[in-house]
Amino acid sequence: MFAKERHEQIVSMLRKKRTVTTPELVQHFQVSIETIRRDLLTLEQKGLLQRVHGGAMMPGEMRVYTEYTQRMEENKKGKIELAHTAVSLVHEGEILCIDGSSATALYFAKVLRDAFNHLTIVTNGLDVFNELSHKDSFELFLCGGYFSHPEMAFHGHQTIETLRNLHVQKSFVCPSAISLHEGVCDFSHTMQSVQMQIMACGEEVIFLADSDKFEKRAMLKLCDMSPQHVYVTDSGIDAGILQLYKENDMQVIVK
């Protein structure tokens, strides 16, 4: 088989399943791993795929910004599922910080309220704060500042300065897109610096993102993906994506 024909088949495979592994391609085409690596490099240079350790992916599509109220209904089942999964990472009495500018954060807050009796929770999200305030035994800290009605969360210099003076055990951040190649991303200029400060104040950073957000892009980068972080999602995540994340030592937790 000529290289051109092999390249066309690789692209066709990616369009159908979004991910391919190097061993899978070696077995399919009965060629050496060096040949497959050269094929993937050539196709990446043409912008047809993104190479990652262990294989390749289709370039992540750019996500479109939607309003907070609309996001509450997007993959609602997945958000609720991952919220229940994320609760398993929390222990009674811990100090947490929750990125409040997300529908996912509100579902997580609802589950935390029902699952624990004693937590200290820092947040910049008004809806998150109001949800948790129904639990009298929780210690709550609302980081005020300028209020964003579209995001139902506080932002700006005062919010960031408050967070800068705090230290928590676990920071839960809810991004709009996650990609091995592009990193962890979001849309909001006003919330980006707040989210980054939430990450900085935690001993452990945990990203909560439903499966629709994986291998997608958004305009603003929060950070590169890292094996030191934890990524919680729902069972709808593509098996190929999950395998390649594992190949790249990413801690992805699924129910």
CSV table of C-alpha atoms in Angstrom, one decimal:
chain,number,residue,atom,x,y,z
A,1,MET,CA,0.0,0.0,0.0
A,2,PHE,CA,1.3,3.5,-0.9
A,3,ALA,CA,1.7,6.1,1.8
A,4,LYS,CA,-1.0,8.3,0.2
A,5,GLU,CA,-3.6,5.6,0.4
A,6,ARG,CA,-2.6,4.8,4.0
A,7,HIS,CA,-2.9,8.4,4.9
A,8,GLU,CA,-6.4,8.6,3.5
A,9,GLN,CA,-7.4,5.6,5.5
A,10,ILE,CA,-6.0,7.0,8.7
A,11,VAL,CA,-8.0,10.2,8.2
A,12,SER,CA,-11.1,8.2,7.4
A,13,MET,CA,-10.7,6.1,10.6
A,14,LEU,CA,-10.3,9.3,12.6
A,15,ARG,CA,-13.4,10.9,11.2
A,16,LYS,CA,-15.4,7.8,12.2
A,17,LYS,CA,-14.0,7.4,15.7
A,18,ARG,CA,-12.0,10.6,16.5
A,19,THR,CA,-9.0,8.7,18.0
A,20,VAL,CA,-6.6,6.0,16.9
A,21,THR,CA,-3.7,4.3,18.7
A,22,THR,CA,-0.3,3.6,17.2
A,23,PRO,CA,-0.5,-0.2,18.0
A,24,GLU,CA,-4.0,-0.2,16.3
A,25,LEU,CA,-2.6,1.4,13.1
A,26,VAL,CA,0.5,-0.9,13.1
A,27,GLN,CA,-1.8,-4.0,13.3
A,28,HIS,CA,-4.3,-2.6,10.7
A,29,PHE,CA,-1.7,-1.7,8.0
A,30,GLN,CA,0.9,-4.4,8.9
A,31,VAL,CA,3.8,-1.9,8.8
A,32,SER,CA,6.4,-0.8,11.3
A,33,ILE,CA,5.8,1.6,14.2
A,34,GLU,CA,8.3,4.0,12.6
A,35,THR,CA,6.3,4.1,9.4
A,36,ILE,CA,3.1,4.9,11.4
A,37,ARG,CA,4.9,7.6,13.3
A,38,ARG,CA,6.1,9.2,10.0
A,39,ASP,CA,2.5,9.0,8.7
A,40,LEU,CA,1.1,10.7,11.7
A,41,LEU,CA,3.8,13.4,11.6
A,42,THR,CA,3.0,14.1,7.9
A,43,LEU,CA,-0.8,14.3,8.6
A,44,GLU,CA,-0.3,16.6,11.6
A,45,GLN,CA,1.9,18.9,9.5
A,46,LYS,CA,-1.1,19.1,7.0
A,47,GLY,CA,-3.4,19.9,9.9
A,48,LEU,CA,-5.4,16.8,9.6
A,49,LEU,CA,-4.8,15.4,13.0
A,50,GLN,CA,-3.1,16.0,16.4
A,51,ARG,CA,-0.4,13.6,17.5
A,52,VAL,CA,-0.4,12.6,21.2
A,53,HIS,CA,1.7,10.0,23.0
A,54,GLY,CA,0.3,6.6,21.9
A,55,GLY,CA,-1.6,7.7,18.9
A,56,ALA,CA,-3.5,10.6,17.3
A,57,MET,CA,-6.8,12.5,17.6
A,58,MET,CA,-8.9,14.7,15.3
A,59,PRO,CA,-8.3,18.4,16.0
A,60,GLY,CA,-10.7,19.4,18.7
A,61,GLU,CA,-13.6,21.5,17.5
A,62,MET,CA,-14.2,25.0,18.9
A,63,ARG,CA,-17.0,25.1,21.4
A,64,VAL,CA,-19.6,27.8,21.2
A,65,TYR,CA,-20.3,30.0,24.2
A,66,THR,CA,-23.8,29.5,25.7
A,67,GLU,CA,-25.6,31.3,28.5
A,68,TYR,CA,-25.5,29.9,32.1
A,69,THR,CA,-29.2,29.0,32.0
A,70,GLN,CA,-28.7,27.1,28.8
A,71,ARG,CA,-25.7,25.3,30.1
A,72,MET,CA,-27.8,24.0,33.0
A,73,GLU,CA,-29.7,21.8,30.5
A,74,GLU,CA,-26.7,20.7,28.3
A,75,ASN,CA,-25.8,17.1,29.1
A,76,LYS,CA,-27.7,17.4,32.4
A,77,LYS,CA,-27.5,13.7,33.0
A,78,GLY,CA,-23.7,13.7,32.5
A,79,LYS,CA,-23.3,16.7,34.9
A,80,ILE,CA,-25.3,15.0,37.6
A,81,GLU,CA,-23.5,11.7,37.2
A,82,LEU,CA,-20.0,13.3,37.4
A,83,ALA,CA,-21.1,15.4,40.4
A,84,HIS,CA,-21.9,12.1,42.3
A,85,THR,CA,-18.5,10.7,41.1
A,86,ALA,CA,-16.6,13.8,42.3
A,87,VAL,CA,-18.1,13.6,45.7
A,88,SER,CA,-16.1,10.4,46.3
A,89,LEU,CA,-12.9,12.6,46.2
A,90,VAL,CA,-14.2,14.7,49.2
A,91,HIS,CA,-13.9,13.8,52.9
A,92,GLU,CA,-15.8,15.0,55.8
A,93,GLY,CA,-14.3,18.2,57.4
A,94,GLU,CA,-12.3,19.2,54.3
A,95,ILE,CA,-11.7,22.8,53.0
A,96,LEU,CA,-12.8,23.2,49.4
A,97,CYS,CA,-12.9,25.9,46.8
A,98,ILE,CA,-15.4,25.7,44.0
A,99,ASP,CA,-15.3,27.6,40.7
A,100,GLY,CA,-18.8,29.1,40.8
A,101,SER,CA,-19.2,30.2,37.2
A,102,SER,CA,-20.5,26.9,35.9
A,103,ALA,CA,-23.7,24.9,35.8
A,104,THR,CA,-21.6,21.8,36.7
A,105,ALA,CA,-20.6,23.5,39.9
A,106,LEU,CA,-24.2,24.0,40.9
A,107,TYR,CA,-25.0,20.3,40.4
A,108,PHE,CA,-21.8,19.4,42.4
A,109,ALA,CA,-22.9,21.8,45.2
A,110,LYS,CA,-26.3,20.0,45.4
A,111,VAL,CA,-24.7,16.6,45.9
A,112,LEU,CA,-22.2,18.0,48.5
A,113,ARG,CA,-25.0,19.4,50.5
A,114,ASP,CA,-26.7,16.1,50.7
A,115,ALA,CA,-23.6,13.9,51.2
A,116,PHE,CA,-21.8,15.8,54.0
A,117,ASN,CA,-22.4,17.4,57.4
A,118,HIS,CA,-19.2,19.4,57.9
A,119,LEU,CA,-17.3,21.1,55.1
A,120,THR,CA,-15.7,24.5,54.7
A,121,ILE,CA,-16.4,25.8,51.2
A,122,VAL,CA,-15.0,28.9,49.4
A,123,THR,CA,-16.7,30.0,46.2
A,124,ASN,CA,-17.2,32.9,43.9
A,125,GLY,CA,-20.6,31.6,42.7
A,126,LEU,CA,-23.8,33.1,44.0
A,127,ASP,CA,-26.0,30.1,43.0
A,128,VAL,CA,-23.4,27.7,44.5
A,129,PHE,CA,-23.3,29.8,47.7
A,130,ASN,CA,-27.1,29.9,48.0
A,131,GLU,CA,-27.4,26.2,47.4
A,132,LEU,CA,-24.9,25.4,50.1
A,133,SER,CA,-26.3,28.0,52.6
A,134,HIS,CA,-29.2,25.6,53.2
A,135,LYS,CA,-26.8,23.4,55.2
A,136,ASP,CA,-26.4,25.1,58.6
A,137,SER,CA,-23.4,23.0,59.5
A,138,PHE,CA,-21.3,24.1,56.5
A,139,GLU,CA,-18.8,26.9,56.9
A,140,LEU,CA,-19.1,29.1,53.8
A,141,PHE,CA,-16.9,31.9,52.4
A,142,LEU,CA,-18.2,33.9,49.5
A,143,CYS,CA,-15.5,35.7,47.5
A,144,GLY,CA,-17.2,39.0,46.5
A,145,GLY,CA,-16.3,41.6,43.9
A,146,TYR,CA,-17.9,42.6,40.7
A,147,PHE,CA,-20.9,40.5,39.9
A,148,SER,CA,-21.5,38.9,36.5
A,149,HIS,CA,-25.2,38.3,35.9
A,150,PRO,CA,-24.6,36.0,32.9
A,151,GLU,CA,-22.3,33.8,34.9
A,152,MET,CA,-24.0,34.2,38.3
A,153,ALA,CA,-20.5,34.7,39.8
A,154,PHE,CA,-18.2,37.3,41.2
A,155,HIS,CA,-14.9,38.4,39.5
A,156,GLY,CA,-12.4,41.1,39.4
A,157,HIS,CA,-9.5,42.4,41.5
A,158,GLN,CA,-11.3,42.0,44.9
A,159,THR,CA,-12.3,38.4,44.2
A,160,ILE,CA,-8.8,37.5,43.1
A,161,GLU,CA,-7.1,39.2,46.1
A,162,THR,CA,-9.5,37.4,48.5
A,163,LEU,CA,-8.6,34.0,46.9
A,164,ARG,CA,-4.9,34.9,46.9
A,165,ASN,CA,-5.0,35.0,50.7
A,166,LEU,CA,-6.7,31.7,51.1
A,167,HIS,CA,-5.4,28.1,51.1
A,168,VAL,CA,-7.6,25.1,50.6
A,169,GLN,CA,-7.2,21.3,50.3
A,170,LYS,CA,-9.0,20.8,47.1
A,171,SER,CA,-9.9,23.2,44.3
A,172,PHE,CA,-12.7,22.2,41.9
A,173,VAL,CA,-12.6,24.0,38.6
A,174,CYS,CA,-15.3,23.6,35.9
A,175,PRO,CA,-13.8,24.4,32.4
A,176,SER,CA,-15.6,24.6,29.1
A,177,ALA,CA,-13.1,22.4,27.1
A,178,ILE,CA,-10.3,19.9,27.7
A,179,SER,CA,-7.8,18.7,25.2
A,180,LEU,CA,-4.5,16.9,25.4
A,181,HIS,CA,-3.1,19.2,22.7
A,182,GLU,CA,-4.8,22.5,23.6
A,183,GLY,CA,-5.0,22.1,27.4
A,184,VAL,CA,-7.8,23.2,29.8
A,185,CYS,CA,-9.8,26.1,28.3
A,186,ASP,CA,-12.8,28.4,29.0
A,187,PHE,CA,-14.6,31.3,27.4
A,188,SER,CA,-14.9,34.1,29.9
A,189,HIS,CA,-12.3,36.9,30.0
A,190,THR,CA,-13.8,38.0,33.3
A,191,MET,CA,-13.6,34.6,34.9
A,192,GLN,CA,-10.3,33.3,33.5
A,193,SER,CA,-8.1,35.0,36.1
A,194,VAL,CA,-10.5,33.9,38.9
A,195,GLN,CA,-10.4,30.3,37.8
A,196,MET,CA,-6.6,30.4,37.6
A,197,GLN,CA,-6.4,31.8,41.2
A,198,ILE,CA,-8.8,29.1,42.4
A,199,MET,CA,-6.3,26.6,41.0
A,200,ALA,CA,-3.4,28.3,42.7
A,201,CYS,CA,-5.0,28.2,46.1
A,202,GLY,CA,-5.6,24.5,46.2
A,203,GLU,CA,-3.2,21.7,47.3
A,204,GLU,CA,-5.0,19.5,44.7
A,205,VAL,CA,-6.7,20.7,41.5
A,206,ILE,CA,-9.7,18.7,40.3
A,207,PHE,CA,-11.4,19.5,37.0
A,208,LEU,CA,-15.1,18.7,36.6
A,209,ALA,CA,-16.2,18.4,32.9
A,210,ASP,CA,-18.9,16.4,31.3
A,211,SER,CA,-18.0,14.2,28.4
A,212,ASP,CA,-19.2,16.7,25.8
A,213,LYS,CA,-16.3,18.9,26.7
A,214,PHE,CA,-13.4,16.5,26.1
A,215,GLU,CA,-11.2,17.0,23.1
A,216,LYS,CA,-12.8,20.3,22.4
A,217,ARG,CA,-11.3,23.8,22.3
A,218,ALA,CA,-12.3,27.2,23.8
A,219,MET,CA,-10.7,30.6,23.3
A,220,LEU,CA,-9.0,31.1,26.6
A,221,LYS,CA,-6.4,28.7,28.0
A,222,LEU,CA,-6.3,28.1,31.8
A,223,CYS,CA,-3.4,25.6,31.8
A,224,ASP,CA,-1.8,22.6,30.1
A,225,MET,CA,-3.1,19.2,31.0
A,226,SER,CA,-1.0,17.6,33.7
A,227,PRO,CA,-0.8,14.2,35.4
A,228,GLN,CA,-0.7,16.1,38.7
A,229,HIS,CA,-4.4,17.2,38.1
A,230,VAL,CA,-7.5,15.0,38.4
A,231,TYR,CA,-10.2,15.1,35.7
A,232,VAL,CA,-13.7,13.9,36.6
A,233,THR,CA,-16.3,13.2,33.8
A,234,ASP,CA,-19.3,11.0,33.1
A,235,SER,CA,-19.5,7.6,31.5
A,236,GLY,CA,-20.4,9.1,28.1
A,237,ILE,CA,-16.8,9.9,27.3
A,238,ASP,CA,-15.4,8.2,24.2
A,239,ALA,CA,-13.5,5.0,25.0
A,240,GLY,CA,-10.7,6.0,22.6
A,241,ILE,CA,-10.2,9.3,24.2
A,242,LEU,CA,-10.1,7.7,27.6
A,243,GLN,CA,-7.5,5.2,26.4
A,244,LEU,CA,-5.2,7.9,25.0
A,245,TYR,CA,-5.5,10.0,28.2
A,246,LYS,CA,-4.5,6.9,30.1
A,247,GLU,CA,-1.5,6.4,27.7
A,248,ASN,CA,-0.5,10.0,28.6
A,249,ASP,CA,-0.7,9.4,32.3
A,250,MET,CA,-3.8,11.6,32.9
A,251,GLN,CA,-6.0,10.8,35.9
A,252,VAL,CA,-9.5,10.6,34.5
A,253,ILE,CA,-12.1,9.4,36.9
A,254,VAL,CA,-15.4,8.0,35.5
A,255,LYS,CA,-18.2,6.3,37.4
